[in-house]
CSV table of C-alpha atoms in Angstrom, one decimal:
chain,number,residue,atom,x,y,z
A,1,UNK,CA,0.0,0.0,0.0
A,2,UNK,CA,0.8,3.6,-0.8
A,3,UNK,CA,1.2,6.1,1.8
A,4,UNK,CA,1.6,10.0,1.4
A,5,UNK,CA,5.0,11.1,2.3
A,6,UNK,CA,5.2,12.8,6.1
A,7,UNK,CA,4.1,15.9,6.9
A,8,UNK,CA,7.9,17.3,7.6
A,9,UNK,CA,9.3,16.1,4.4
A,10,UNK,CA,6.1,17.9,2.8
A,11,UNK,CA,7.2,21.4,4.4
A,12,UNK,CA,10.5,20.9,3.3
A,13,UNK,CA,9.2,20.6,-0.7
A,14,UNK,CA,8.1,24.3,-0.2
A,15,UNK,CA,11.8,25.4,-0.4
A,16,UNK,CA,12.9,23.3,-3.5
A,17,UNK,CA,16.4,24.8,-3.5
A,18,UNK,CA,17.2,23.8,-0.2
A,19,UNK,CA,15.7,20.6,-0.4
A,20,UNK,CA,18.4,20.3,-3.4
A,21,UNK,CA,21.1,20.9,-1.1
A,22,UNK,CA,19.6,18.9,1.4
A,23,UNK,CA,19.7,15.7,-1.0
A,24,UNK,CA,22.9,16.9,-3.1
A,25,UNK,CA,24.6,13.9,-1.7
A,26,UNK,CA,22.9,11.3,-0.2
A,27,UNK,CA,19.6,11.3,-2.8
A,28,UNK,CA,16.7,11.3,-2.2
A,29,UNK,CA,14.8,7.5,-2.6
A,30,UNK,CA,10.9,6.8,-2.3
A,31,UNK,CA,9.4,3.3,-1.7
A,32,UNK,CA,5.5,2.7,-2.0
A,33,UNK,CA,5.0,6.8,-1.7
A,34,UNK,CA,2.6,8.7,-2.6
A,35,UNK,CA,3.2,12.6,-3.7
A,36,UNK,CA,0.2,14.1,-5.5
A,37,UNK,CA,-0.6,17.4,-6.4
A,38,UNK,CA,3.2,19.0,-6.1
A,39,UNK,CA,5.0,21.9,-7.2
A,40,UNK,CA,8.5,20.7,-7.4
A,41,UNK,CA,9.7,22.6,-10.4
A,42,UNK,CA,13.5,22.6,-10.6
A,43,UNK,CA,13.8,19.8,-8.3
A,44,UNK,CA,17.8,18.3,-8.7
A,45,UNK,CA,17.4,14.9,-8.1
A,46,UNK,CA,20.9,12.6,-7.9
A,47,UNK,CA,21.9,8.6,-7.5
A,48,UNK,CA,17.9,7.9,-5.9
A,49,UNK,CA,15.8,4.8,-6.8
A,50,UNK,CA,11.6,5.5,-7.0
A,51,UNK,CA,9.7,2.2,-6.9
A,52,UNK,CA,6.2,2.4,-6.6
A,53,UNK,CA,5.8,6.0,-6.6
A,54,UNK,CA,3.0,7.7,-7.0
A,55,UNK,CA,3.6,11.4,-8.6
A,56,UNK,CA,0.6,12.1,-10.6
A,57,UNK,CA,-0.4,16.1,-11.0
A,58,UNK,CA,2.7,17.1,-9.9
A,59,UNK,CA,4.9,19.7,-11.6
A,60,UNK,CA,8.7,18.7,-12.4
A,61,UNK,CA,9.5,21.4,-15.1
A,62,UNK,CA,13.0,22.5,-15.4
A,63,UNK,CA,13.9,19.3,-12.9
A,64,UNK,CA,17.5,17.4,-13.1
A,65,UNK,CA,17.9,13.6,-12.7
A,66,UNK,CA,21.1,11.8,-12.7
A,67,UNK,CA,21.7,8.4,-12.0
A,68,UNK,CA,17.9,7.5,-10.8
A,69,UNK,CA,16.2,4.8,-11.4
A,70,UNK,CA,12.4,4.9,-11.3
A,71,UNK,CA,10.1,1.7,-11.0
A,72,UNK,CA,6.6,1.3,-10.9
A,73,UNK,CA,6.3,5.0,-11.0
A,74,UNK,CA,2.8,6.7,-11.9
A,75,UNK,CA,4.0,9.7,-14.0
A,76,UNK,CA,0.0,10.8,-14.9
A,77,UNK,CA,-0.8,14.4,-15.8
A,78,UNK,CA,2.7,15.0,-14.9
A,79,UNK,CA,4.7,18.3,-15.8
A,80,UNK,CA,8.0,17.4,-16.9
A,81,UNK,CA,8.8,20.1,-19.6
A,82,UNK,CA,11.9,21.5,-19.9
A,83,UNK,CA,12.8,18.6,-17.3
A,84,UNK,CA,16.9,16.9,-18.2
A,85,UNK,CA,17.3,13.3,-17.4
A,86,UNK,CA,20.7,11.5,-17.7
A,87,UNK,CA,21.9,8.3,-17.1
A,88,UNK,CA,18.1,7.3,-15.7
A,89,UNK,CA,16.3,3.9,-15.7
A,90,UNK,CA,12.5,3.9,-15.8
A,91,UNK,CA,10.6,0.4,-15.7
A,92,UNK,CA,7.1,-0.2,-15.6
A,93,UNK,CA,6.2,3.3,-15.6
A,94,UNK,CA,3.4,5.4,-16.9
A,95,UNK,CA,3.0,8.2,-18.9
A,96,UNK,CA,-0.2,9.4,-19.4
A,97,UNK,CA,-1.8,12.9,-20.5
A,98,UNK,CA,2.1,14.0,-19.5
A,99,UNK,CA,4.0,17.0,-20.7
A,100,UNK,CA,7.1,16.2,-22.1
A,101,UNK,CA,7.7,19.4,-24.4
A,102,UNK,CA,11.5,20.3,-24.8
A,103,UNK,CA,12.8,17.9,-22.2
A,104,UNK,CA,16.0,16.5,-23.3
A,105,UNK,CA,17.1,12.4,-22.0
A,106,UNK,CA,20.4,11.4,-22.6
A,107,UNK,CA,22.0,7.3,-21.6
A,108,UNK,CA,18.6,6.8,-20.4
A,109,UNK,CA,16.5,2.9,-20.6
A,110,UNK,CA,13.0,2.9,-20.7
A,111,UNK,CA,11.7,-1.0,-19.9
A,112,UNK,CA,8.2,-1.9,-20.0
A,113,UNK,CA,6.5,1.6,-19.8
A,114,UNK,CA,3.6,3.1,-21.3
A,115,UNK,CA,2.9,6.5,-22.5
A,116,UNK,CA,-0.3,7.4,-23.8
A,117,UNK,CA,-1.9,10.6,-24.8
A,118,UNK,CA,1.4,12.5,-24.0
A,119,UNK,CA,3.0,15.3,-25.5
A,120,UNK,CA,7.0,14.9,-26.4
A,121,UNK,CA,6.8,17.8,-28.8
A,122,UNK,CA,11.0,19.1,-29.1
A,123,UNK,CA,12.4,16.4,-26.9
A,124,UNK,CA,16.1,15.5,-27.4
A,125,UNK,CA,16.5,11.9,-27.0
A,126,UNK,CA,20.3,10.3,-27.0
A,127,UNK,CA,21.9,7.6,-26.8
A,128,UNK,CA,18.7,5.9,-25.1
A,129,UNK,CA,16.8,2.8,-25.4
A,130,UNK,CA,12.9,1.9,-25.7
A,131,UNK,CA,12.3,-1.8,-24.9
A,132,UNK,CA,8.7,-3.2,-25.0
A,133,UNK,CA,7.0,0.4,-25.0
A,134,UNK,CA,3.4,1.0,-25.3
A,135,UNK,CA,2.7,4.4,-27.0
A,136,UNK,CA,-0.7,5.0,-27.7
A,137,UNK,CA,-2.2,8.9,-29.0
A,138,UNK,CA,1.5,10.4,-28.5
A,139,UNK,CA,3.1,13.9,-30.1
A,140,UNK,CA,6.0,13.4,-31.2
A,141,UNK,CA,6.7,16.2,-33.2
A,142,UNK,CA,10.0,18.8,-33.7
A,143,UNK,CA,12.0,16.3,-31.5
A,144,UNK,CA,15.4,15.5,-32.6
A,145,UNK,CA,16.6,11.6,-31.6
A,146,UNK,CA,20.1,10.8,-32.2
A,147,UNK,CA,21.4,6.8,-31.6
A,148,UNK,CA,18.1,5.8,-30.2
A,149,UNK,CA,16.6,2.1,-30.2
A,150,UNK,CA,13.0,1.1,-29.8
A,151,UNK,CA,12.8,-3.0,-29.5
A,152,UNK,CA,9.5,-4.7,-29.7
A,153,UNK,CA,7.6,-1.6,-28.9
A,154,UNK,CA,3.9,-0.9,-30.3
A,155,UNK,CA,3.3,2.7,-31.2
A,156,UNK,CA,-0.5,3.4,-32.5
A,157,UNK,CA,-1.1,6.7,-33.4
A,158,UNK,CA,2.5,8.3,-33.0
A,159,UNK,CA,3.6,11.1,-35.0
A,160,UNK,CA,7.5,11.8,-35.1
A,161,UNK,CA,6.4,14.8,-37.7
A,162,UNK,CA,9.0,17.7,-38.3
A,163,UNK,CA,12.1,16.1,-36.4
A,164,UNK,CA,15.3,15.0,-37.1
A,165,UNK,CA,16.4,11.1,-36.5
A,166,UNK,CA,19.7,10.1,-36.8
A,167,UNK,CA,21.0,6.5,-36.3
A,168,UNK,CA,18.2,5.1,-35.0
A,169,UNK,CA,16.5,1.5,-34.8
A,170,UNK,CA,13.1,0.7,-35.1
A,171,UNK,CA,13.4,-3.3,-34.0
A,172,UNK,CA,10.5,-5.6,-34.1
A,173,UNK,CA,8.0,-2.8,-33.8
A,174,UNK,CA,4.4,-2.4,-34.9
A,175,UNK,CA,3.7,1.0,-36.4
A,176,UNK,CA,-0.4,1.5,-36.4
A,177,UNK,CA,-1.8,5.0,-38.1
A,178,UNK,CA,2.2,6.1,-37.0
A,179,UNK,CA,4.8,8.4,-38.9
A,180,UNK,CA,7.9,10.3,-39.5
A,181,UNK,CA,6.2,12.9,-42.6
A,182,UNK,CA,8.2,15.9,-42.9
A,183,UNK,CA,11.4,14.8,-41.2
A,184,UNK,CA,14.8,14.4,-41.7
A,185,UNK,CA,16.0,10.6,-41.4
A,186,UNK,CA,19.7,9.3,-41.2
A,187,UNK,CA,21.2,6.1,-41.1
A,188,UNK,CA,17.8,4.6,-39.7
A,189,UNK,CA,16.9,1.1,-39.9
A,190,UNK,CA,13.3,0.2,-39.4
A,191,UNK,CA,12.1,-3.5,-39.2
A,192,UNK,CA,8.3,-3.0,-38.7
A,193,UNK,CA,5.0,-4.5,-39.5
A,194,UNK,CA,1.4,-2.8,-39.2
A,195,UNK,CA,-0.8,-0.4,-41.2
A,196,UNK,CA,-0.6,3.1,-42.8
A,197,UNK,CA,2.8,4.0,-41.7
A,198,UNK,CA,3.7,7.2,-43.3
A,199,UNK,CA,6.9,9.1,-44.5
A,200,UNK,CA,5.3,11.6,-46.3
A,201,UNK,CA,8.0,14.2,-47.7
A,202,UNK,CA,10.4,12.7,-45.2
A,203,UNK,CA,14.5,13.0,-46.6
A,204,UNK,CA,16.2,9.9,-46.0
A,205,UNK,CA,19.6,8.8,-45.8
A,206,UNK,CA,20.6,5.7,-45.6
A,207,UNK,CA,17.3,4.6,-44.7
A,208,UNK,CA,16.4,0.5,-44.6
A,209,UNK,CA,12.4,-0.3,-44.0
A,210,UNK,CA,12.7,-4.1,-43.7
A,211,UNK,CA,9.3,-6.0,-43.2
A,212,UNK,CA,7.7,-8.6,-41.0
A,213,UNK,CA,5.0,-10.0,-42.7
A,214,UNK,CA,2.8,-7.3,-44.2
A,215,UNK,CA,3.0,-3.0,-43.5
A,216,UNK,CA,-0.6,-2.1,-44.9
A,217,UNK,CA,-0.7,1.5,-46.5
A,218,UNK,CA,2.9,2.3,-46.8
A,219,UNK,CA,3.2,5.8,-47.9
A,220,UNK,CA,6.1,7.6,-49.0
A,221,UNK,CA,4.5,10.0,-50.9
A,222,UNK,CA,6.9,13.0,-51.8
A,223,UNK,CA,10.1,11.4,-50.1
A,224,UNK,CA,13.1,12.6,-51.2
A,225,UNK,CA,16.9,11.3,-50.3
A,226,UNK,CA,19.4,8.6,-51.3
A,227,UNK,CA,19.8,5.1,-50.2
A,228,UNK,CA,16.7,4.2,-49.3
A,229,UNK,CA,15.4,0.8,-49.2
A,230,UNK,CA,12.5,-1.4,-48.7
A,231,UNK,CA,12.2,-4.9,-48.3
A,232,UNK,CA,10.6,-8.1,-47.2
A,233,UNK,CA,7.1,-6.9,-47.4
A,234,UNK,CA,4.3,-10.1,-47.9
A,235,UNK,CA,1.4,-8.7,-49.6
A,236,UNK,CA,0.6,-5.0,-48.2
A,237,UNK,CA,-2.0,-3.5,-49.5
A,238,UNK,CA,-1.4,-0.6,-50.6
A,239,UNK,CA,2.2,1.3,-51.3
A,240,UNK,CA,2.5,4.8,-52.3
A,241,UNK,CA,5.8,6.6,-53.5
A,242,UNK,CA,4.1,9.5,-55.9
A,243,UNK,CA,6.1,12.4,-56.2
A,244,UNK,CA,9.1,10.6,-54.4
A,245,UNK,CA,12.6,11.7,-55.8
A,246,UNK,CA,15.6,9.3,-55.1
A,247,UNK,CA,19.0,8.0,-56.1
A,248,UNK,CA,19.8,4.5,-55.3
A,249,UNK,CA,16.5,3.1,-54.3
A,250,UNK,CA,16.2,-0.5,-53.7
A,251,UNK,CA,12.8,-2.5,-53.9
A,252,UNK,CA,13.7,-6.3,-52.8
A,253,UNK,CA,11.0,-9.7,-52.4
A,254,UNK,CA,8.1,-7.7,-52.0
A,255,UNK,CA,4.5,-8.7,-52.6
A,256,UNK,CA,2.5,-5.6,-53.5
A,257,UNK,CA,-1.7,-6.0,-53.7
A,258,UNK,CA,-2.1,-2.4,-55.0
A,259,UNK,CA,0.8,0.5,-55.5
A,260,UNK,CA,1.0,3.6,-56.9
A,261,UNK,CA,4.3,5.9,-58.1
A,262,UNK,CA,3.1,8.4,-60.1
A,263,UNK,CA,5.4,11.5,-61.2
A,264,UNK,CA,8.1,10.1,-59.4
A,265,UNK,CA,11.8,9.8,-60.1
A,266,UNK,CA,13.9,6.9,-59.5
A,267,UNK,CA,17.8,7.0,-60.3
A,268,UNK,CA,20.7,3.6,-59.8
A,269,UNK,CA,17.5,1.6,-58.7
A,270,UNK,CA,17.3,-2.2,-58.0
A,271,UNK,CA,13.5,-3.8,-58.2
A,272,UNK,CA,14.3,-7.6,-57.4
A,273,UNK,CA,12.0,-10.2,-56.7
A,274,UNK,CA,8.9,-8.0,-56.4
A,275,UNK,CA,5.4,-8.9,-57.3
A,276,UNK,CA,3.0,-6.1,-58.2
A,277,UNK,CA,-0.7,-7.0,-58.6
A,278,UNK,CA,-1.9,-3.6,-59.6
A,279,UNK,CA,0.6,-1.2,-60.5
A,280,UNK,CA,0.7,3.0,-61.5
A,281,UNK,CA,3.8,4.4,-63.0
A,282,UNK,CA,2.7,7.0,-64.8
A,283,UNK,CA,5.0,10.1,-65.5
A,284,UNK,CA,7.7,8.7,-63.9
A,285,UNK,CA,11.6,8.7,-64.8
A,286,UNK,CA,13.5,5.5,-64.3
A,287,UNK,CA,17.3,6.2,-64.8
A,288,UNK,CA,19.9,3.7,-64.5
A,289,UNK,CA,17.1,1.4,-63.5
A,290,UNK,CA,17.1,-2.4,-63.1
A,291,UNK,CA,13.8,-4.7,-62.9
A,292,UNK,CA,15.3,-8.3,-61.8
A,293,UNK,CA,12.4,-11.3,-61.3
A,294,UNK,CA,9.6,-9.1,-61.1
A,295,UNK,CA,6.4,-10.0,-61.6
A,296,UNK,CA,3.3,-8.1,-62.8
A,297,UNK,CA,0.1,-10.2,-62.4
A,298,UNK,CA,-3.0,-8.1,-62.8
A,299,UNK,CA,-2.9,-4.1,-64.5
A,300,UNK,CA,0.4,-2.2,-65.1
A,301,UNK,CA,0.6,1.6,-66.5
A,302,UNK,CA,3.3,3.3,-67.5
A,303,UNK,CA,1.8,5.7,-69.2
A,304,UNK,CA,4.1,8.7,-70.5
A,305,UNK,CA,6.8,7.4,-68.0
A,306,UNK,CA,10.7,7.6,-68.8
A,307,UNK,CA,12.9,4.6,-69.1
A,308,UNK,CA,16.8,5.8,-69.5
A,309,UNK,CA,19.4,2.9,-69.2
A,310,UNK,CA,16.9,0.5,-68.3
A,311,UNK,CA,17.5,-3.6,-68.0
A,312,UNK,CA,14.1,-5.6,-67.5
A,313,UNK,CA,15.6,-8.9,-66.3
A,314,UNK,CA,13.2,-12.3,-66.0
A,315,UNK,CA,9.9,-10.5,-66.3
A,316,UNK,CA,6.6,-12.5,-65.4
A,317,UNK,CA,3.6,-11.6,-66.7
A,318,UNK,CA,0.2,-13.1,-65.5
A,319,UNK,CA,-2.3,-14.8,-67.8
A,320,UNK,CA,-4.6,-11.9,-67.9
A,321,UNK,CA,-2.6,-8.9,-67.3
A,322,UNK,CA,-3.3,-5.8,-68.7
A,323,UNK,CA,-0.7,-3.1,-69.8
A,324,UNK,CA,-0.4,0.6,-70.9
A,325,UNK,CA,2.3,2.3,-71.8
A,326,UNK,CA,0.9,5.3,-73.4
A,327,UNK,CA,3.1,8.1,-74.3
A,328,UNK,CA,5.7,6.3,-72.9
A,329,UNK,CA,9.1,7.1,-73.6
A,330,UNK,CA,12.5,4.5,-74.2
A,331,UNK,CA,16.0,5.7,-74.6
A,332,UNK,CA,18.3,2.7,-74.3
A,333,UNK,CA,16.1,0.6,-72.3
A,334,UNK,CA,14.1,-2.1,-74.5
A,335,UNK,CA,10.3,-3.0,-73.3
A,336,UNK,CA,10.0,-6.1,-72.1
């Protein structure tokens, strides 16, 4: 059972900066506590341990932690803006309808934890780790996340819109109605599953998106970059990439119900082992372009699209398929 913490400790709280010094050295660690309702903005917290700590409606903004490790904690309708954590564990924790704006974490573990309906709008996540998280309804936007690992983590309803994501990993995750549009990615390896992920006019570097099993409404409308790749996808049902602009794309064993790519541009491209059931390429500009084992079953266009240095390598055609290539441009590539 939970009890509130004493009535002396309480009166100390209304003096935060001499409860800092107070603690400076020997921390300050909670067991089965219960603070509620606090204003403990600024609060310097060093070397403690929370377990089962109850902390919801209280204000942290501006706080310092070093070296804590929190467990069990109830972080609900908690401020922690502007809050810097470093070198902290959190397991089993909470985080819901918490304000995480501009807070900055860096060498931190987060183990089991939840966060749901919170805002992380600006946060600057480092060399940190996300094992078996549960984000549901979660703001994610402006934040910048450099060396960062999620591991078997569902996030439903995420958006990492407008940030900047550098050597990250995205491992055994399930992405539902989640996304990165409008940010910058680097060096980032996702290996997902779920439905309508999106990357809409996201720039990418180096940028693997690696399957398991089927990723329904993939969109990377308008996505620009260079080294981008996407693989091992079993029949999702619908892909997008209209608009998209980029140089050394890569397209490997992937089962396609339904995809569209119109007005896009596509230079030093690989397309191996793919199967397209229905299949727009209208208006777009393959350069330097290879299509290795692909299959078309059902309806291809490639109406007044551009095929430059093209090779069309062990092409299978289903029984009934149905083709247009209106309009459609060959300089030094042959049709198949």
């Amino acid at each position: 059972m939970k009890t509130q913490i004493s009535t002396k400790t309480s009166e100390k709280l209304a003096d935060i900066e001499a409860f800092n010094e107070q603690i400076r050295t020997e921390g300050w660690s909670l067991k089965r506590k219960i603070i509620k309702q606090k204003q403990l903005d600024r609060l310097d917290l060093r070397n403690s341990t929370w377990q089962d700590v109850d902390v919801t409606l209280t204000s942290f903004t501006e706080g310092a932690f070093t070296q804590s490790t929190f467990e069990g904690v109830t972080f609900d309708h908690v401020d922690l803006s502007h809050a810097r954590f470093a070198d902290c564990t959190f397991i089993r924790c909470t985080f819901n309808d918490t304000k995480l704006e501009e807070a900055s974490f860096s060498k931190c573990r987060f183990i089991d934890c939840t966060l749901k309906q919170s805002n992380l709008d600006g946060t600057r996540i480092a060399d940190s780790t996300f094992q078996n998280l549960s984000a549901d309804q979660v703001e994610w936007r402006f934040a910048k996340l450099t060396t960062v690992q999620f591991s078997r983590c569902t996030l439903n309803e995420v958006a990492f819109t407008d940030g900047e994501i550098d050597h990250a990993q995205f491992d055994d995750c399930t992405l539902i109605r989640s996304g990165f549009s409008n940010s910058k990615l680097n060096a980032t390896t996702f290996n997902i599953k779920g439905e309508t992920v999106n990357f809409v006019e996201t720039t990418c570097t180096d940028v693997t998106i690696s399957g398991q099993g089927a990723i329904h409404r993939l969109n990377l409308a308008d996505i620009k970059g260079a080294r981008i790749t996407v693989q091992n996808l079993a029949w999702s049902e619908l892909f997008a990439m209209s608009f998209a602009q980029v140089d050394h794309f890569r397209l490997e064993n992937v089962k396609l119900r339904y995809a569209s790519c119109l007005d896009a541009s596509f230079t030093n491209t690989i397309f191996k082992d793919v199967h397209f059931d229905f299949i727009q390429f209208d208006e777009t500009r393959f350069n330097e372009t290879r299509f290795e084992n692909v299959t078309f079953s059902n309806e291809i266009q490639f109406d007044k699209a551009r095929f430059e240095n093209t090779e069309f390598i062990n092409i299978q055609k289903g029984d009934h398929l149905k083709i247009s290539f209106k309009d459609t441009v060959y300089s030094k590539a042959p049709p198949f």
